[in-house]
mmCIF file of C-alpha atoms and ligand atoms in Angstrom:
data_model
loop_
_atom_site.group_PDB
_atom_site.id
_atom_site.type_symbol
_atom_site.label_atom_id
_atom_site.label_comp_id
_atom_site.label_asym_id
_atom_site.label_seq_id
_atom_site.Cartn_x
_atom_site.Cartn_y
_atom_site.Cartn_z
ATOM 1 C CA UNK A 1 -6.536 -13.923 -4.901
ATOM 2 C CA UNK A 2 -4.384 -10.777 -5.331
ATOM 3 C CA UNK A 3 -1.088 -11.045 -6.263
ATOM 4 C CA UNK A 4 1.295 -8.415 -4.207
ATOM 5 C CA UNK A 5 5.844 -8.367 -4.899
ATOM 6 C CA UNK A 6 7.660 -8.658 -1.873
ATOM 7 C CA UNK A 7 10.382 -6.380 -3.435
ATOM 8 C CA UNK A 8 11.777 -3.194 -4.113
ATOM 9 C CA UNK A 9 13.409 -4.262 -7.358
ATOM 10 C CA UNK A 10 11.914 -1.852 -10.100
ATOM 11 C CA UNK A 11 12.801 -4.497 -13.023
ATOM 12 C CA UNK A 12 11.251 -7.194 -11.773
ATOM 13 C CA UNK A 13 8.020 -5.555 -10.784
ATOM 14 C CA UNK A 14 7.895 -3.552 -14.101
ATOM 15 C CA UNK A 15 8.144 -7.285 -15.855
ATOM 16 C CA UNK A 16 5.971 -8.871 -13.688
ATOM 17 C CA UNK A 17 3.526 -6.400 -13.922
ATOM 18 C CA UNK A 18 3.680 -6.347 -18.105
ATOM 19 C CA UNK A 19 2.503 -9.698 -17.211
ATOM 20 C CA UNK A 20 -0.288 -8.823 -15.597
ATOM 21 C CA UNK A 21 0.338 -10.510 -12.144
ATOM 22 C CA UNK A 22 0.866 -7.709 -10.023
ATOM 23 C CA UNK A 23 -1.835 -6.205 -7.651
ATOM 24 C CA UNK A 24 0.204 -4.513 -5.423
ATOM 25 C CA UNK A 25 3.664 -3.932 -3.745
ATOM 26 C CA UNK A 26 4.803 -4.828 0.216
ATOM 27 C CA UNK A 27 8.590 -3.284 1.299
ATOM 28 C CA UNK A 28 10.058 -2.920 4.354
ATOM 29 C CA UNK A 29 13.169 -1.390 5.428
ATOM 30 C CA UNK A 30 14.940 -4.440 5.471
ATOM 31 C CA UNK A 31 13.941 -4.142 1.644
ATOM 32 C CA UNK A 32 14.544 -0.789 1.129
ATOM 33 C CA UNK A 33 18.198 -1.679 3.021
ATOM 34 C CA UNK A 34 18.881 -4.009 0.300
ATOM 35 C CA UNK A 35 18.330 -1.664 -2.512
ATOM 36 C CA UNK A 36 20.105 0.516 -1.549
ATOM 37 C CA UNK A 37 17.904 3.317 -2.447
ATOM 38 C CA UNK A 38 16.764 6.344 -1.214
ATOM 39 C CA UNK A 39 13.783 5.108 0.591
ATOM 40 C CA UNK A 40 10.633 8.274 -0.705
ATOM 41 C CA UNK A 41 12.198 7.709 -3.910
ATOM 42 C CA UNK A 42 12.010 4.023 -4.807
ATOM 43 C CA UNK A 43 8.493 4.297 -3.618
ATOM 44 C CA UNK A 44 7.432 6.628 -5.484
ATOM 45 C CA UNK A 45 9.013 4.940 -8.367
ATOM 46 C CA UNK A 46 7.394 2.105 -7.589
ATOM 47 C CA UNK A 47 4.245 3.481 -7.221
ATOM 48 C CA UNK A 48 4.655 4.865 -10.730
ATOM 49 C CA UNK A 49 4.756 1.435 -12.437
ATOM 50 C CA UNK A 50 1.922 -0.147 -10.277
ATOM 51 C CA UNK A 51 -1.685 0.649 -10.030
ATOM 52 C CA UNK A 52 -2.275 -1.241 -6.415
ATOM 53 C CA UNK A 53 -1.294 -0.556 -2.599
ATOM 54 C CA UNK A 54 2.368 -0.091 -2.520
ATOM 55 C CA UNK A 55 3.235 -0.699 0.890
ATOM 56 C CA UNK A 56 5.717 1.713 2.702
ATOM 57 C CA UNK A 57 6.415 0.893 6.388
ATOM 58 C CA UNK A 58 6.790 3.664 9.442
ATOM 59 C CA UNK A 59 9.744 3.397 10.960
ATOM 60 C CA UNK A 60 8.712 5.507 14.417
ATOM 61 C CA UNK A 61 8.027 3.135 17.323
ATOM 62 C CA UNK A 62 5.824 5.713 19.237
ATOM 63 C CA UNK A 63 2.066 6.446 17.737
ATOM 64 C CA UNK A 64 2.501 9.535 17.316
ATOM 65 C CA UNK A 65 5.690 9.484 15.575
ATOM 66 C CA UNK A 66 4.401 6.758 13.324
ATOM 67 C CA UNK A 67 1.761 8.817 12.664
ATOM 68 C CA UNK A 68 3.594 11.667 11.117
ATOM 69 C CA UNK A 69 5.551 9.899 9.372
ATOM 70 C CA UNK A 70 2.437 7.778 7.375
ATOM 71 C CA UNK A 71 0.923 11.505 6.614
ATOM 72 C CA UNK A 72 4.625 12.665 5.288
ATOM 73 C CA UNK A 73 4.295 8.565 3.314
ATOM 74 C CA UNK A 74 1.110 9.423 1.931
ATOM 75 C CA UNK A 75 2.274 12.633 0.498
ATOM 76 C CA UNK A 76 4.450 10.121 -2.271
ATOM 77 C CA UNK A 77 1.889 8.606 -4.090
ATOM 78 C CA UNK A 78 -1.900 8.220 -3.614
ATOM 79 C CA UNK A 79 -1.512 4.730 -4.346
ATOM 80 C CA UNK A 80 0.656 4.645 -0.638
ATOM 81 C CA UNK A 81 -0.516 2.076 1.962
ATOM 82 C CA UNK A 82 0.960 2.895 5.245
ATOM 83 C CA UNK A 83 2.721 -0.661 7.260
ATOM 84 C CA UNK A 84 2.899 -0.363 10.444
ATOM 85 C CA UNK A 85 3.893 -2.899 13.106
ATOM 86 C CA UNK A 86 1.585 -4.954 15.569
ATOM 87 C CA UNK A 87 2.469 -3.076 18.541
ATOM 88 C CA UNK A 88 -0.283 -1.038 20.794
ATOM 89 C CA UNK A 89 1.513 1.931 19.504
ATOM 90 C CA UNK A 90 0.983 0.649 15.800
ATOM 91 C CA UNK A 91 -2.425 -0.247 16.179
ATOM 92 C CA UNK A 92 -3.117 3.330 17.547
ATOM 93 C CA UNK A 93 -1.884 5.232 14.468
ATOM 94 C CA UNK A 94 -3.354 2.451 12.318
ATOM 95 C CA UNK A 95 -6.899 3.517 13.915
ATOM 96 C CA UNK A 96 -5.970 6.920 13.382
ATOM 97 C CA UNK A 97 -4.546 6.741 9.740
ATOM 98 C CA UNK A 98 -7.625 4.535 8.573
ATOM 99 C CA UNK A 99 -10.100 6.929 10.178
ATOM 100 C CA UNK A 100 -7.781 9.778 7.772
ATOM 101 C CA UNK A 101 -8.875 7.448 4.490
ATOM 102 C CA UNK A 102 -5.124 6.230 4.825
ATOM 103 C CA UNK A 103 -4.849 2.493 3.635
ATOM 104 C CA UNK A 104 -3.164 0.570 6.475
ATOM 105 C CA UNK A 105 -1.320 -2.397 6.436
ATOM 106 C CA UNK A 106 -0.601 -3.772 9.796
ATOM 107 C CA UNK A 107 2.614 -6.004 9.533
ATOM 108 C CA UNK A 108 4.551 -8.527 11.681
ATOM 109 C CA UNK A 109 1.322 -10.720 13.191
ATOM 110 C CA UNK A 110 2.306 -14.131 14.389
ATOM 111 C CA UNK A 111 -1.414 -14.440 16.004
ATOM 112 C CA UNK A 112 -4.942 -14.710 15.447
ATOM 113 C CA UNK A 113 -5.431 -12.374 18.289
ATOM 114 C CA UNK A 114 -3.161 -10.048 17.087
ATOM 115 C CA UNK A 115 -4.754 -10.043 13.862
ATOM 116 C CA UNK A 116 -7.900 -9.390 15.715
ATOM 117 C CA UNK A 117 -6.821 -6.176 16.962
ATOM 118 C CA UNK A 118 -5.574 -5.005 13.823
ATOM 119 C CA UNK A 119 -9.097 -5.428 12.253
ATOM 120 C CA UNK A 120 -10.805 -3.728 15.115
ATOM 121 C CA UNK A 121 -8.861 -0.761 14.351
ATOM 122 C CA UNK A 122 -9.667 -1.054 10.406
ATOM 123 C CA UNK A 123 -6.368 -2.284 9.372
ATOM 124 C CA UNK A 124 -6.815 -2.559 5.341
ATOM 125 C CA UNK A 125 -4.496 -5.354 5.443
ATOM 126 C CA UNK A 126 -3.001 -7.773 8.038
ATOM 127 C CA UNK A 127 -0.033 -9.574 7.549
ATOM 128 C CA UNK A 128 0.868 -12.492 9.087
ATOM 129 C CA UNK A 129 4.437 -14.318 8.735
ATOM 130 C CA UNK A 130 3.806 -17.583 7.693
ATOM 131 C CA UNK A 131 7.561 -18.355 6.911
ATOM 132 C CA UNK A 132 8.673 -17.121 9.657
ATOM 133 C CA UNK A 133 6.911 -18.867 11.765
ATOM 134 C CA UNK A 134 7.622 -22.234 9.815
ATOM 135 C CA UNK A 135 11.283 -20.827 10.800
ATOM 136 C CA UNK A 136 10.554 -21.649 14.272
ATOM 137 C CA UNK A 137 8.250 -25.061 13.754
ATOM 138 C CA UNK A 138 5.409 -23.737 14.250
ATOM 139 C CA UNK A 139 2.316 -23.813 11.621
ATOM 140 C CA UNK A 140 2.141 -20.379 9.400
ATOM 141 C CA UNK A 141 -0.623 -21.545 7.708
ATOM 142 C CA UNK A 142 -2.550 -22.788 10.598
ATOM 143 C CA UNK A 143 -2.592 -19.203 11.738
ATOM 144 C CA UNK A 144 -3.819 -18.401 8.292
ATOM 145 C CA UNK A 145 -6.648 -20.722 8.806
ATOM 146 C CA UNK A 146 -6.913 -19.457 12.221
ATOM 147 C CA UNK A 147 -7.554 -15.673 11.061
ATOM 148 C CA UNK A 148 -9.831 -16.579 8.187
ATOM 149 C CA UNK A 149 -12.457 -17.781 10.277
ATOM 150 C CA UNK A 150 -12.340 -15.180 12.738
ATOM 151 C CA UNK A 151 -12.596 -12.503 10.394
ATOM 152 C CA UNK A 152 -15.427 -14.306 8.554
ATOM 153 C CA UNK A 153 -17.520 -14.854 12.173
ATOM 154 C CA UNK A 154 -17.384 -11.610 12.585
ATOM 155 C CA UNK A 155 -17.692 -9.642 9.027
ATOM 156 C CA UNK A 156 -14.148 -7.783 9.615
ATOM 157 C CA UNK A 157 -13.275 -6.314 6.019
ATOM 158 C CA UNK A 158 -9.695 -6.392 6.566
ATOM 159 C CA UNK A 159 -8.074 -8.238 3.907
ATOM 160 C CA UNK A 160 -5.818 -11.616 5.043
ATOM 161 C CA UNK A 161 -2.325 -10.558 3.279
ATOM 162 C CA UNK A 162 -0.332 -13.857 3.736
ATOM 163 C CA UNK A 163 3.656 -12.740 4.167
ATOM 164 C CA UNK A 164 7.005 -13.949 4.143
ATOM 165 C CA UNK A 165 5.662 -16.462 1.997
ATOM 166 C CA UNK A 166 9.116 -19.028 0.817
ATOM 167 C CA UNK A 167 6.956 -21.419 -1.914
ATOM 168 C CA UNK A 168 5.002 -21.918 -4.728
ATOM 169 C CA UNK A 169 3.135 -24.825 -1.738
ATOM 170 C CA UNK A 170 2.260 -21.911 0.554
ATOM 171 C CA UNK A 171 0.853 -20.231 -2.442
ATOM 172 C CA UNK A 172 -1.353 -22.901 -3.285
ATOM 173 C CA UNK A 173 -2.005 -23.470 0.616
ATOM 174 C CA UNK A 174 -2.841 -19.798 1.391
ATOM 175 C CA UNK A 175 -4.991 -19.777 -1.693
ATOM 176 C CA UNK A 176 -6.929 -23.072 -0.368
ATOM 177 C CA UNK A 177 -7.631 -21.019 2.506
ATOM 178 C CA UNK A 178 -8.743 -18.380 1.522
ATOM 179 C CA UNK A 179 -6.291 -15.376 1.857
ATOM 180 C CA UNK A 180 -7.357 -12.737 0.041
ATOM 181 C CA UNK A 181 -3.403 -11.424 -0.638
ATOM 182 C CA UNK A 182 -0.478 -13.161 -1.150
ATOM 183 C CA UNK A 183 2.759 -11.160 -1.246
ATOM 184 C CA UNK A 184 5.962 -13.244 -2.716
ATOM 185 C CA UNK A 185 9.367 -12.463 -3.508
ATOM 186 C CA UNK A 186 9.301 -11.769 -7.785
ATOM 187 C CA UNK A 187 11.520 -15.727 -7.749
ATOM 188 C CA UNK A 188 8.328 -17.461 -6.047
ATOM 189 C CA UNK A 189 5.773 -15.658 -8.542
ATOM 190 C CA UNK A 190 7.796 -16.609 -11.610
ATOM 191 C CA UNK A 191 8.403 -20.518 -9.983
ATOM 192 C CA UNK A 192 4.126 -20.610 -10.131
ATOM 193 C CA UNK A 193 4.693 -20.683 -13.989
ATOM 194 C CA UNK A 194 7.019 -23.974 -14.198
ATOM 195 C CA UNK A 195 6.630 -27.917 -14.667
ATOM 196 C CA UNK A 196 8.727 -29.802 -16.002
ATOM 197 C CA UNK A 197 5.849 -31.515 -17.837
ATOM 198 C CA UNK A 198 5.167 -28.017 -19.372
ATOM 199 C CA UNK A 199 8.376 -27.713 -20.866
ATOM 200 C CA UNK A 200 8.633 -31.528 -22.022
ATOM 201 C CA UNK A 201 5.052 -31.295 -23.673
ATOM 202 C CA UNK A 202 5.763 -27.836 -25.451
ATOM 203 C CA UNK A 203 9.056 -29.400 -26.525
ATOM 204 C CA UNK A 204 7.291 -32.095 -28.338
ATOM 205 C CA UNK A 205 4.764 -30.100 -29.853
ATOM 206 C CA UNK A 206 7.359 -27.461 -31.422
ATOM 207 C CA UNK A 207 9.501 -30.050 -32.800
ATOM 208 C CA UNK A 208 6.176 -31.877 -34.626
ATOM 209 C CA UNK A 209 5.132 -28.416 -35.811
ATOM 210 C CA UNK A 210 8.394 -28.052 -37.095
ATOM 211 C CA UNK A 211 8.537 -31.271 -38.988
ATOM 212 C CA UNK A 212 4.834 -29.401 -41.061
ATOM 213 C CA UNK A 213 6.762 -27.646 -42.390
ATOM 214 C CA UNK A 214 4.180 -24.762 -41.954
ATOM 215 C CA UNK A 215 3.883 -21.127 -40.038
ATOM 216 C CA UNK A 216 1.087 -19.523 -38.697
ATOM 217 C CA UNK A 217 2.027 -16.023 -39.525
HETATM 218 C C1 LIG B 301 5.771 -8.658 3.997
HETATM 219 O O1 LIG B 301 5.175 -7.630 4.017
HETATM 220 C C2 LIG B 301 7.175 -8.790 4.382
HETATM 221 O O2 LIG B 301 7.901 -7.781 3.727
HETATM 222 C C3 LIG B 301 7.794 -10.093 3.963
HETATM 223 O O3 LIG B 301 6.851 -10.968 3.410
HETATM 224 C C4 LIG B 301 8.709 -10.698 4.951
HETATM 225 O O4 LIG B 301 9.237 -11.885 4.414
HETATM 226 P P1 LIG B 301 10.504 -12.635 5.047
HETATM 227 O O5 LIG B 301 10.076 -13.280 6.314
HETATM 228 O O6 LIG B 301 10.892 -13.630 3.998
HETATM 229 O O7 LIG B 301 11.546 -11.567 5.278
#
């Protein structure tokens, strides 16, 4: 399973890329909003530090608006993967940008139909919300489920990029699954590290090591 950061923070996906967790980057511009940053910029940054797909998402609502602006994205970084929303006009410059070599990332898909479309138009990555649709009691990973066999009856090469995920559970969920991408906030991806039985073993076996008397180095 590839490991994406929901995040525009350039610390935390430098650190958790030393780590050697990260596969790729997802933003949008509610992320962008919150760094405050100049949006080309961060990307590019970004981009800089990880290997992988960084995500960068049209804003445009008319194909082909959103098309020139995921040329003018791809200009940043070669590494650029151009979101673009599950709308008709979406889809359209997501059939267009793939059949440029773009990589496309089709974004806000609450169904399997929806996700569907976005494979028939070569969508390198769908994203469905699973959070957000928890939000609203439905079943996130059900759709998950849901989109995993339909790509599988049919061969479809897009990759499943679970979003908006909230828990280390939906990790472990999505991963059951199948998903072929997860993208978490950097707090989720650092939470898959910790149990308390962890820290209570390691605890114990410092202070013993201590009481040798001994060091390795
Ligand atoms: C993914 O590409 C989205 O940026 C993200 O996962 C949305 O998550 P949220 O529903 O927690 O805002």
């Amino acid at each position: 399973m590839k490991f994406f950061v929901d995040s525009a923070d350039l610390d935390q996906i430098a650190e958790l890329n030393d780590i050697g967790l990260v596969d790729g980057v997802t933003t949008n511009p509610s992320i962008i909003a919150k760094s405050g940053r100049d949006f080309k910029e961060v990307i590019a940054e970004i981009c800089k530090i990880v290997d992988g797909p960084v995500s960068a998402e049209v804003t445009a609502t008319e194909a082909d608006k959103m098309l020139a602006e995921g040329r003018e994205l791809r200009k940043i970084a070669e590494n650029v993967c151009i979101k673009l929303p599950l709308t008709m006009d979406g889809l359209k410059a997501c059939s267009n940008l793939s059949k440029e070599g773009a990589s496309t990332n089709v974004t806000l898909c609450f169904s399997a139909n929806q996700a569907l479309l976005a494979a028939k138009c070569g969508a390198s990555f769908i994203s469905p919300f699973i959070g957000r649709l928890d939000d609203i009691s439905l079943d996130g990973l059900e759709l998950i489920e849901d989109i995993r066999t339909i790509y599988d009856n049919y061969g479809f090469e897009t990759e499943i990029l679970a979003a908006s995920i909230r828990s280390v559970n939906h990790v472990k969920d999505c991963a059951l699954i199948g998903a072929d991408v997860m993208t978490a906030p950097p707090k989720v991806i650092r939470q898959l590290a910790t149990h308390p039985l962890t820290d209570k073993g390691l605890a114990a076996f410092l202070k013993d090591w201590e009481g040798t008397g001994q060091s390795i180095i």
